[in-house]
Short mmCIF file of C-alpha atoms in Angstrom, two decimals:
data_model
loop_
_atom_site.label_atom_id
_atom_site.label_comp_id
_atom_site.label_asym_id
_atom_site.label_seq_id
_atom_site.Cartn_x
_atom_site.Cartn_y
_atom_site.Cartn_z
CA UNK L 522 92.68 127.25 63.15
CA UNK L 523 92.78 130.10 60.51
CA UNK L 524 95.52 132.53 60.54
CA UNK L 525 95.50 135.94 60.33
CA UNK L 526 98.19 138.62 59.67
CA UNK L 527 97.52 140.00 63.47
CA UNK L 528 98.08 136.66 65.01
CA UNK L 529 98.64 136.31 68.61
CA UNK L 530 101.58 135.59 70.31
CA UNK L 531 99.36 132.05 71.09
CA UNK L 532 98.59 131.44 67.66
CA UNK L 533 102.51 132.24 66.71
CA UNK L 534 103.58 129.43 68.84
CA UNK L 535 100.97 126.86 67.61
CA UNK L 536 102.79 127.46 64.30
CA UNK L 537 106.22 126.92 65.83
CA UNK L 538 105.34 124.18 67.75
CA UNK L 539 103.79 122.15 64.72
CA UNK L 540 107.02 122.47 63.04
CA UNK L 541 108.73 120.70 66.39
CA UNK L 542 105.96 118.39 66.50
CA UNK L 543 106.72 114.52 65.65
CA UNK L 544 103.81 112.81 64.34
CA UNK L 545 102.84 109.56 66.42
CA UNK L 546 101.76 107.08 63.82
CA UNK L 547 100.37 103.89 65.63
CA UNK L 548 98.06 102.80 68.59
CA UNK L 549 99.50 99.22 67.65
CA UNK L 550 101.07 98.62 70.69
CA UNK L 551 102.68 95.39 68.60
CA UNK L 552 104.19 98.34 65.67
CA UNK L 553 107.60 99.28 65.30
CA UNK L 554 108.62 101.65 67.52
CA UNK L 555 110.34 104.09 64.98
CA UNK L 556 108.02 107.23 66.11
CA UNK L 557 109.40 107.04 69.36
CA UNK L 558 112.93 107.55 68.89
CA UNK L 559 112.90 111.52 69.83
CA UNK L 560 112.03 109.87 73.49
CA UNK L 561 114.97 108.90 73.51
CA UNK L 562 116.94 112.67 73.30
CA UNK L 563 113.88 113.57 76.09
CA UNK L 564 114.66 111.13 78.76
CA UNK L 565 118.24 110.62 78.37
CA UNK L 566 120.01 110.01 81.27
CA UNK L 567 117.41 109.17 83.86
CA UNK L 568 116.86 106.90 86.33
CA UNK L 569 113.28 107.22 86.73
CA UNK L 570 111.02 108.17 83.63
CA UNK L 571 106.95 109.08 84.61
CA UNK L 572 104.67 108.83 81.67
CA UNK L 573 101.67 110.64 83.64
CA UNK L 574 98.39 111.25 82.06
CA UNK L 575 95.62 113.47 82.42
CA UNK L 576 92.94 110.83 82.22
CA UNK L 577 93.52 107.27 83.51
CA UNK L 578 90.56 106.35 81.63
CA UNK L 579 91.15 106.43 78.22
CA UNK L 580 92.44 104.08 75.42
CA UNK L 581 94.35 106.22 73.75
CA UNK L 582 96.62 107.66 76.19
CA UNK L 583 97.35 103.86 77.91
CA UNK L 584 98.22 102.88 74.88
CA UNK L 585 100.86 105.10 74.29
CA UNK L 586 102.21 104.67 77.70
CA UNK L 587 102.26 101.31 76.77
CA UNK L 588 104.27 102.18 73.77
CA UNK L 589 106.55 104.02 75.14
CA UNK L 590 107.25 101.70 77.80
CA UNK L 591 108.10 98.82 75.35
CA UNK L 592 110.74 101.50 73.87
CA UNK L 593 111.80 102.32 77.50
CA UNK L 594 112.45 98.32 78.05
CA UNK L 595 113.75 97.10 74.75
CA UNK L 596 115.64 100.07 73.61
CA UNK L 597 116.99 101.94 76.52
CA UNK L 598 117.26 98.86 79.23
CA UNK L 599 114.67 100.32 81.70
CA UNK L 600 113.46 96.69 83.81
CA UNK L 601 110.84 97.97 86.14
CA UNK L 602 107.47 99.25 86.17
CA UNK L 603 105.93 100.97 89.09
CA UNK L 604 102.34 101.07 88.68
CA UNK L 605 100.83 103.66 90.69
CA UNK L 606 97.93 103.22 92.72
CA UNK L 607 98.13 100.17 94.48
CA UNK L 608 100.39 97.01 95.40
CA UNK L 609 101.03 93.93 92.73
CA UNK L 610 102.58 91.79 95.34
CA UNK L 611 99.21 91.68 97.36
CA UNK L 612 97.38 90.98 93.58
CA UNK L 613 99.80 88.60 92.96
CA UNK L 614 100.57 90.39 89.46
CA UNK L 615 104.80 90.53 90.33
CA UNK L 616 104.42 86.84 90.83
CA UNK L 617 102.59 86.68 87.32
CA UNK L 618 104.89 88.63 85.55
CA UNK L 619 107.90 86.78 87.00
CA UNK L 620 106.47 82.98 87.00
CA UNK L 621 103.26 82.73 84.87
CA UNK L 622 101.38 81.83 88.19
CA UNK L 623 97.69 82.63 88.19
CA UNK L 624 95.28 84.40 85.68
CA UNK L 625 95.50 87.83 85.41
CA UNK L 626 92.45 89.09 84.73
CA UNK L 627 91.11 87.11 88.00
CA UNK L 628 93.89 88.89 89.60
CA UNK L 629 93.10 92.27 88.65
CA UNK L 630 89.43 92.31 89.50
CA UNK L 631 90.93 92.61 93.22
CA UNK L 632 92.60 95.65 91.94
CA UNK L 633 91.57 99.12 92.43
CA UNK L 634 89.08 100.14 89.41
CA UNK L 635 91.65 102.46 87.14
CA UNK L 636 93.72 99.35 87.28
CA UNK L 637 90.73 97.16 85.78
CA UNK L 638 90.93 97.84 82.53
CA UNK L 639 91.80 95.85 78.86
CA UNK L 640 94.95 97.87 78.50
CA UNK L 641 96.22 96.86 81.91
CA UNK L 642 95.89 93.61 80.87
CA UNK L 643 97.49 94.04 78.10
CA UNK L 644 101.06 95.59 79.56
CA UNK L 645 100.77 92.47 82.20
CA UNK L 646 100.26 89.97 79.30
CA UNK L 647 103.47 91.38 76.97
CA UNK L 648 105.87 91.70 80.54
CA UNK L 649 104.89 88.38 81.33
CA UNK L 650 105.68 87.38 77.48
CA UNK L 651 109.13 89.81 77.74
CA UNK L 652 109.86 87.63 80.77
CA UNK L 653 109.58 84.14 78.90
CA UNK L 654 112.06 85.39 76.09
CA UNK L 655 114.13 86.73 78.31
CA UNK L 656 113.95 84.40 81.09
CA UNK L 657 117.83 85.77 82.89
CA UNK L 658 117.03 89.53 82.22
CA UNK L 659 113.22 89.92 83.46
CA UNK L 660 111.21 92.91 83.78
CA UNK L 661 109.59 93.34 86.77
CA UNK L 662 106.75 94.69 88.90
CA UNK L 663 107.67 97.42 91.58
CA UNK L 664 106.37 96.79 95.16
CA UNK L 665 105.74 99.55 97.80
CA UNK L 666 107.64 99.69 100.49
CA UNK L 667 106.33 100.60 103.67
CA UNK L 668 106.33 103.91 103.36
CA UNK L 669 103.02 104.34 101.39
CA UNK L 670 101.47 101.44 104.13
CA UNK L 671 102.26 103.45 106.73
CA UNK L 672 100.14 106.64 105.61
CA UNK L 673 97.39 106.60 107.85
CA UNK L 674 93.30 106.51 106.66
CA UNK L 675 92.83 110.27 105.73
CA UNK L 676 96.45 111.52 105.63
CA UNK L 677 96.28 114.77 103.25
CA UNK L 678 97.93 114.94 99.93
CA UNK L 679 100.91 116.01 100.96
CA UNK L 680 101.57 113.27 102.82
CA UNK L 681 100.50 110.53 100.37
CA UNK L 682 102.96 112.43 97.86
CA UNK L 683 105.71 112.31 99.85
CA UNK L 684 105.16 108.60 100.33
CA UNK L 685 104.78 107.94 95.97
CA UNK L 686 108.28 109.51 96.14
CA UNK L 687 109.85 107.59 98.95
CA UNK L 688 108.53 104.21 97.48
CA UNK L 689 109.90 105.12 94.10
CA UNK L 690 113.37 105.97 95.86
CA UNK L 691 113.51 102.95 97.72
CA UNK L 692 112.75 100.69 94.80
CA UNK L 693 115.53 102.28 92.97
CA UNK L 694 117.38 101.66 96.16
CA UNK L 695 117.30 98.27 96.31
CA UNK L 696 117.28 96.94 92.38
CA UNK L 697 119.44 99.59 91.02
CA UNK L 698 117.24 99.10 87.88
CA UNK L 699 115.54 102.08 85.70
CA UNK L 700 111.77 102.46 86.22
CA UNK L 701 109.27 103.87 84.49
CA UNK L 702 106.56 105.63 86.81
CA UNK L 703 103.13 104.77 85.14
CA UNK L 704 100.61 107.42 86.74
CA UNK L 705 98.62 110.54 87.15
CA UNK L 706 99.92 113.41 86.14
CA UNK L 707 98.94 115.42 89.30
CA UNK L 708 101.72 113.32 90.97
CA UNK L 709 104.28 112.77 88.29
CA UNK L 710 104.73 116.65 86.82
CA UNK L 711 107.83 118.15 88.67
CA UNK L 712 105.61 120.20 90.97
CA UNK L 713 107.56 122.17 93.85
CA UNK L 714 105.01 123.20 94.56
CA UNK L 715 101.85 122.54 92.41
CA UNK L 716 97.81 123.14 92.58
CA UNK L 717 95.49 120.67 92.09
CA UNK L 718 92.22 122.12 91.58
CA UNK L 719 89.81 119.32 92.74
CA UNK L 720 87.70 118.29 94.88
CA UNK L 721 89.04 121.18 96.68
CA UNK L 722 92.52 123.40 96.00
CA UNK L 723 95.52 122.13 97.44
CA UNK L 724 99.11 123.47 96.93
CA UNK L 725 101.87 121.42 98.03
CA UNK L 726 105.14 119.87 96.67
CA UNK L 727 103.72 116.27 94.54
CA UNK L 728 105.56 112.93 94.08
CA UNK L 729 107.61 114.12 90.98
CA UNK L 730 108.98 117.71 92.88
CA UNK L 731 110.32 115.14 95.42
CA UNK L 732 111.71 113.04 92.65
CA UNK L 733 113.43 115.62 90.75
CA UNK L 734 114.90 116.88 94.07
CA UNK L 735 116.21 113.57 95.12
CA UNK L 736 117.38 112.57 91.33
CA UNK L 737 117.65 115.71 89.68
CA UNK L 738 118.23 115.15 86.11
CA UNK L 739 118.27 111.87 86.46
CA UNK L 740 114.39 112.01 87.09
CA UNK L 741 112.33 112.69 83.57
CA UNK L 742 108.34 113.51 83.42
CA UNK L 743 106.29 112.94 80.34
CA UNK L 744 102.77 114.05 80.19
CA UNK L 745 100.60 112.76 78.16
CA UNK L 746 97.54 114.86 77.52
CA UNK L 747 94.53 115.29 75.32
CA UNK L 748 92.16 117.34 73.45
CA UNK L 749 89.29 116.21 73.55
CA UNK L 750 86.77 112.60 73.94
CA UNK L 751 85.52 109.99 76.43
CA UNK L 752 82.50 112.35 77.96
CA UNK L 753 85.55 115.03 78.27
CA UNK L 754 84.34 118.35 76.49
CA UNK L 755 86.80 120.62 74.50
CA UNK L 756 89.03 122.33 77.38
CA UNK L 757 88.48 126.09 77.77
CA UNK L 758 90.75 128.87 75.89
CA UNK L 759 93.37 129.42 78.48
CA UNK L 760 94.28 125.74 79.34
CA UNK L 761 97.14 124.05 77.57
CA UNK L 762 95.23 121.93 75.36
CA UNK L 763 93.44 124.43 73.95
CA UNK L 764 96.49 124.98 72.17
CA UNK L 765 97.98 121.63 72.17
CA UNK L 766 95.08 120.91 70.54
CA UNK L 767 95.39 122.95 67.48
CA UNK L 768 98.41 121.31 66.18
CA UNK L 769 97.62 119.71 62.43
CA UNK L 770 98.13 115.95 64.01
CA UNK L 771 95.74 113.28 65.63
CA UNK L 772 99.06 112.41 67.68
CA UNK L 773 102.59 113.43 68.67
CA UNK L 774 105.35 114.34 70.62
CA UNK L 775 107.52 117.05 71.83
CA UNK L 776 110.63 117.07 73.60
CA UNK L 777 110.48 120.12 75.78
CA UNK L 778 114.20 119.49 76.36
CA UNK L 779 115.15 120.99 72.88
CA UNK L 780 115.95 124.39 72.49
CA UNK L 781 113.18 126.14 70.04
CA UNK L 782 112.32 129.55 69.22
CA UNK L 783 112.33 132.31 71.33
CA UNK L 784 108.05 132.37 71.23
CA UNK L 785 107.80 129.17 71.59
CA UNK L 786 109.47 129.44 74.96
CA UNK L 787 107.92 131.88 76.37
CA UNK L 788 104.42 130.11 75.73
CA UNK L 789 106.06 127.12 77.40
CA UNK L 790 107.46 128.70 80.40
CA UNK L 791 104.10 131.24 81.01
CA UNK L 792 101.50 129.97 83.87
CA UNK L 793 99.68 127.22 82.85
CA UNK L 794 96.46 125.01 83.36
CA UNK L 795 96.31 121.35 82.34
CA UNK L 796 93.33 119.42 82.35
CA UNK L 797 93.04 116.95 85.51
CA UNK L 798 90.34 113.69 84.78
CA UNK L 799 89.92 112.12 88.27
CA UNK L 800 87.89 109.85 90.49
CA UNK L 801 85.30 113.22 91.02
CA UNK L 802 85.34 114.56 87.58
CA UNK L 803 82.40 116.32 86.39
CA UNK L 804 81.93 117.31 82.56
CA UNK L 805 79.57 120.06 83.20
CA UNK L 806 82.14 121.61 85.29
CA UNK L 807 85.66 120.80 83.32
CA UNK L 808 87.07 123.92 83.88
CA UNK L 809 87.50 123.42 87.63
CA UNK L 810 89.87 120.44 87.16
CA UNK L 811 93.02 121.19 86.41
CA UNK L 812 96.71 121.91 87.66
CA UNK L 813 98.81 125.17 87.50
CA UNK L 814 100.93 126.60 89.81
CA UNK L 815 103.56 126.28 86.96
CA UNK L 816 104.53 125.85 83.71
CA UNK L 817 104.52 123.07 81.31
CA UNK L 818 108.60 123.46 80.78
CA UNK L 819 108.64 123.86 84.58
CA UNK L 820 106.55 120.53 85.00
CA UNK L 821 107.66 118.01 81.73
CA UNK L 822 110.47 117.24 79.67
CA UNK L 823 108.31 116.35 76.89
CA UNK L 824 104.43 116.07 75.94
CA UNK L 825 102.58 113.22 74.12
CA UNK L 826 99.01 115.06 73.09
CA UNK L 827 96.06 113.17 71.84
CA UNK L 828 93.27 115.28 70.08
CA UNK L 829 90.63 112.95 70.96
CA UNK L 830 90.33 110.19 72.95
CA UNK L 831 87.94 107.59 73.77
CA UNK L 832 86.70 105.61 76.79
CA UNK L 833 89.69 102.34 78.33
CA UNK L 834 87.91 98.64 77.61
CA UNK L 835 86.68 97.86 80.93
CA UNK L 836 87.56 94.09 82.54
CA UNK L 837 84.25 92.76 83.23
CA UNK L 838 83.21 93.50 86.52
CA UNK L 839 84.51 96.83 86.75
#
């Protein structure tokens, strides 16, 4: 993006955000984990840490959650992973990760189909290989409670958000143990209340508003977004990742917990859009899926961007 002597307050705080930026370096989800140290500043203190994203769907971004929860695990002494969007112990998976039993790509074809993917399969296979090495301190698979089985065929969002929290709560509840919320981010941003655009506008307090009100700061949400990639065009002007996007790197961070410049901010804390990739996306019309009814320091306490992305190896079968 060329600069210009008049440059917008916009174009001011892509400058000042580069120079907060911190380069991601790998998609190795074997690499040292070096890059991901500023996660730790971000997420220090909580009980609960969400890596949403705003595509389920793409390598890139389940990678990094990946990544990050390897550093989450080995570094900071999280030991459960909630999965969100639909129940291990009826897959068997929890029993995989624990005990070896069963294959686990047979057991995710029974899954729902943004769980049947090659990068699934690849967080189940290096648990399950945690678990051997560590066979008296084991990371495990969170299980809903019945909270989320008792939300009846064609409850409204509201409800089904209410019940993401409560399961996550009563996990905690029962293992005491840190978890790391792997989901969407229409359901992990701190939204109290939030607008999801698609298939039709709905404004209501989401999983992570209830979080953050039941653990305070003991709750931390990472987004991780991207530019651009797998059939998604480049987002309009006035969404976040317009100027996410603009930053000099193929990958980073930033901890939105860290006090910056005055500019900087205000950019964060203004109204914001951020791109939403779901189950009835539509490419021609990309601008009508999104969140806002916030901002991104109101939603996240830190932001993994992408600039471009590409499609998540699908299991055969999916």
């Amino acid at each position: 993006m060329n600069r210009t002597p008049g440059a917008t307050t916009t174009e001011a705080a892509v400058d000042l955000l580069s120079r907060h930026a911190f380069p991601l370096n790998t998609l190795d989800v074997h690499a040292t984990l070096h890059d991901l140290l500023p996660l730790a500043d971000a997420v220090e203190g909580a009980e609960i840490v969400a890596l949403g994203v705003g595509s389920r769907a793409t390598h890139e971004l389940s990678v990094l959650q990946h990544r990050m929860l390897r550093f989450l695990v080995e570094e900071q002494g999280f030991r459960s992973l909630l999965l969100e969007g639909d129940d291990p112990a009826r897959l068997g998976l929890d029993a995989y990760v624990l005990t070896g039993a069963g294959d686990p790509r047979a057991l995710l074809s029974e899954a729902r189909s943004f769980w049947r993917t090659g990068e699934i399969l690849d967080v189940l296979r290096w648990m399950r290989a945690h678990n051997e090495r560590n066979p008296h301190d084991p990371v495990r698979l969170a299980t809903p409670s019945s909270s989320s089985q008792a939300v009846p065929p064609g409850a409204g969002l509201a409800e089904i958000e209410r019940a993401l929290a409560d399961d996550t709560v009563r996990w905690h509840e029962r293992t005491r143990q840190k978890t790391v919320y792997w989901g969407g981010i229409a359901h992990t941003a701190v939204g109290d209340p939030r607008t999801v655009s698609s298939p039709a506008p709905q404004t209501h307090r989401n999983a992570g508003g209830h979080l953050r009100e039941h653990f305070g700061s003991g709750y931390a949400s990472v987004a991780l977004t991207f530019h651009h990639g797998a059939d998604c065009p480049v987002p309009p002007a006035r969404f976040a990742e317009a100027v996410l996007g603009a930053i000099d790197l193929p990958a980073y961070f930033l901890n939105l917990r860290a006090r910056k410049p005055a500019t900087v901010e205000a950019w964060l804390g203004a109204p914001a859009r951020t791109r939403l990739v779901g189950p009835v996306y539509d490419p021609r019309e990309d601008a009508d899926h999104h969140l806002s009814g916030g901002s991104l320091s109101e939603w996240f306490d830190a932001v993994v961007h992408v600039r471009e992305v590409t499609p998540a190896r699908a299991l055969p079968g999916s």
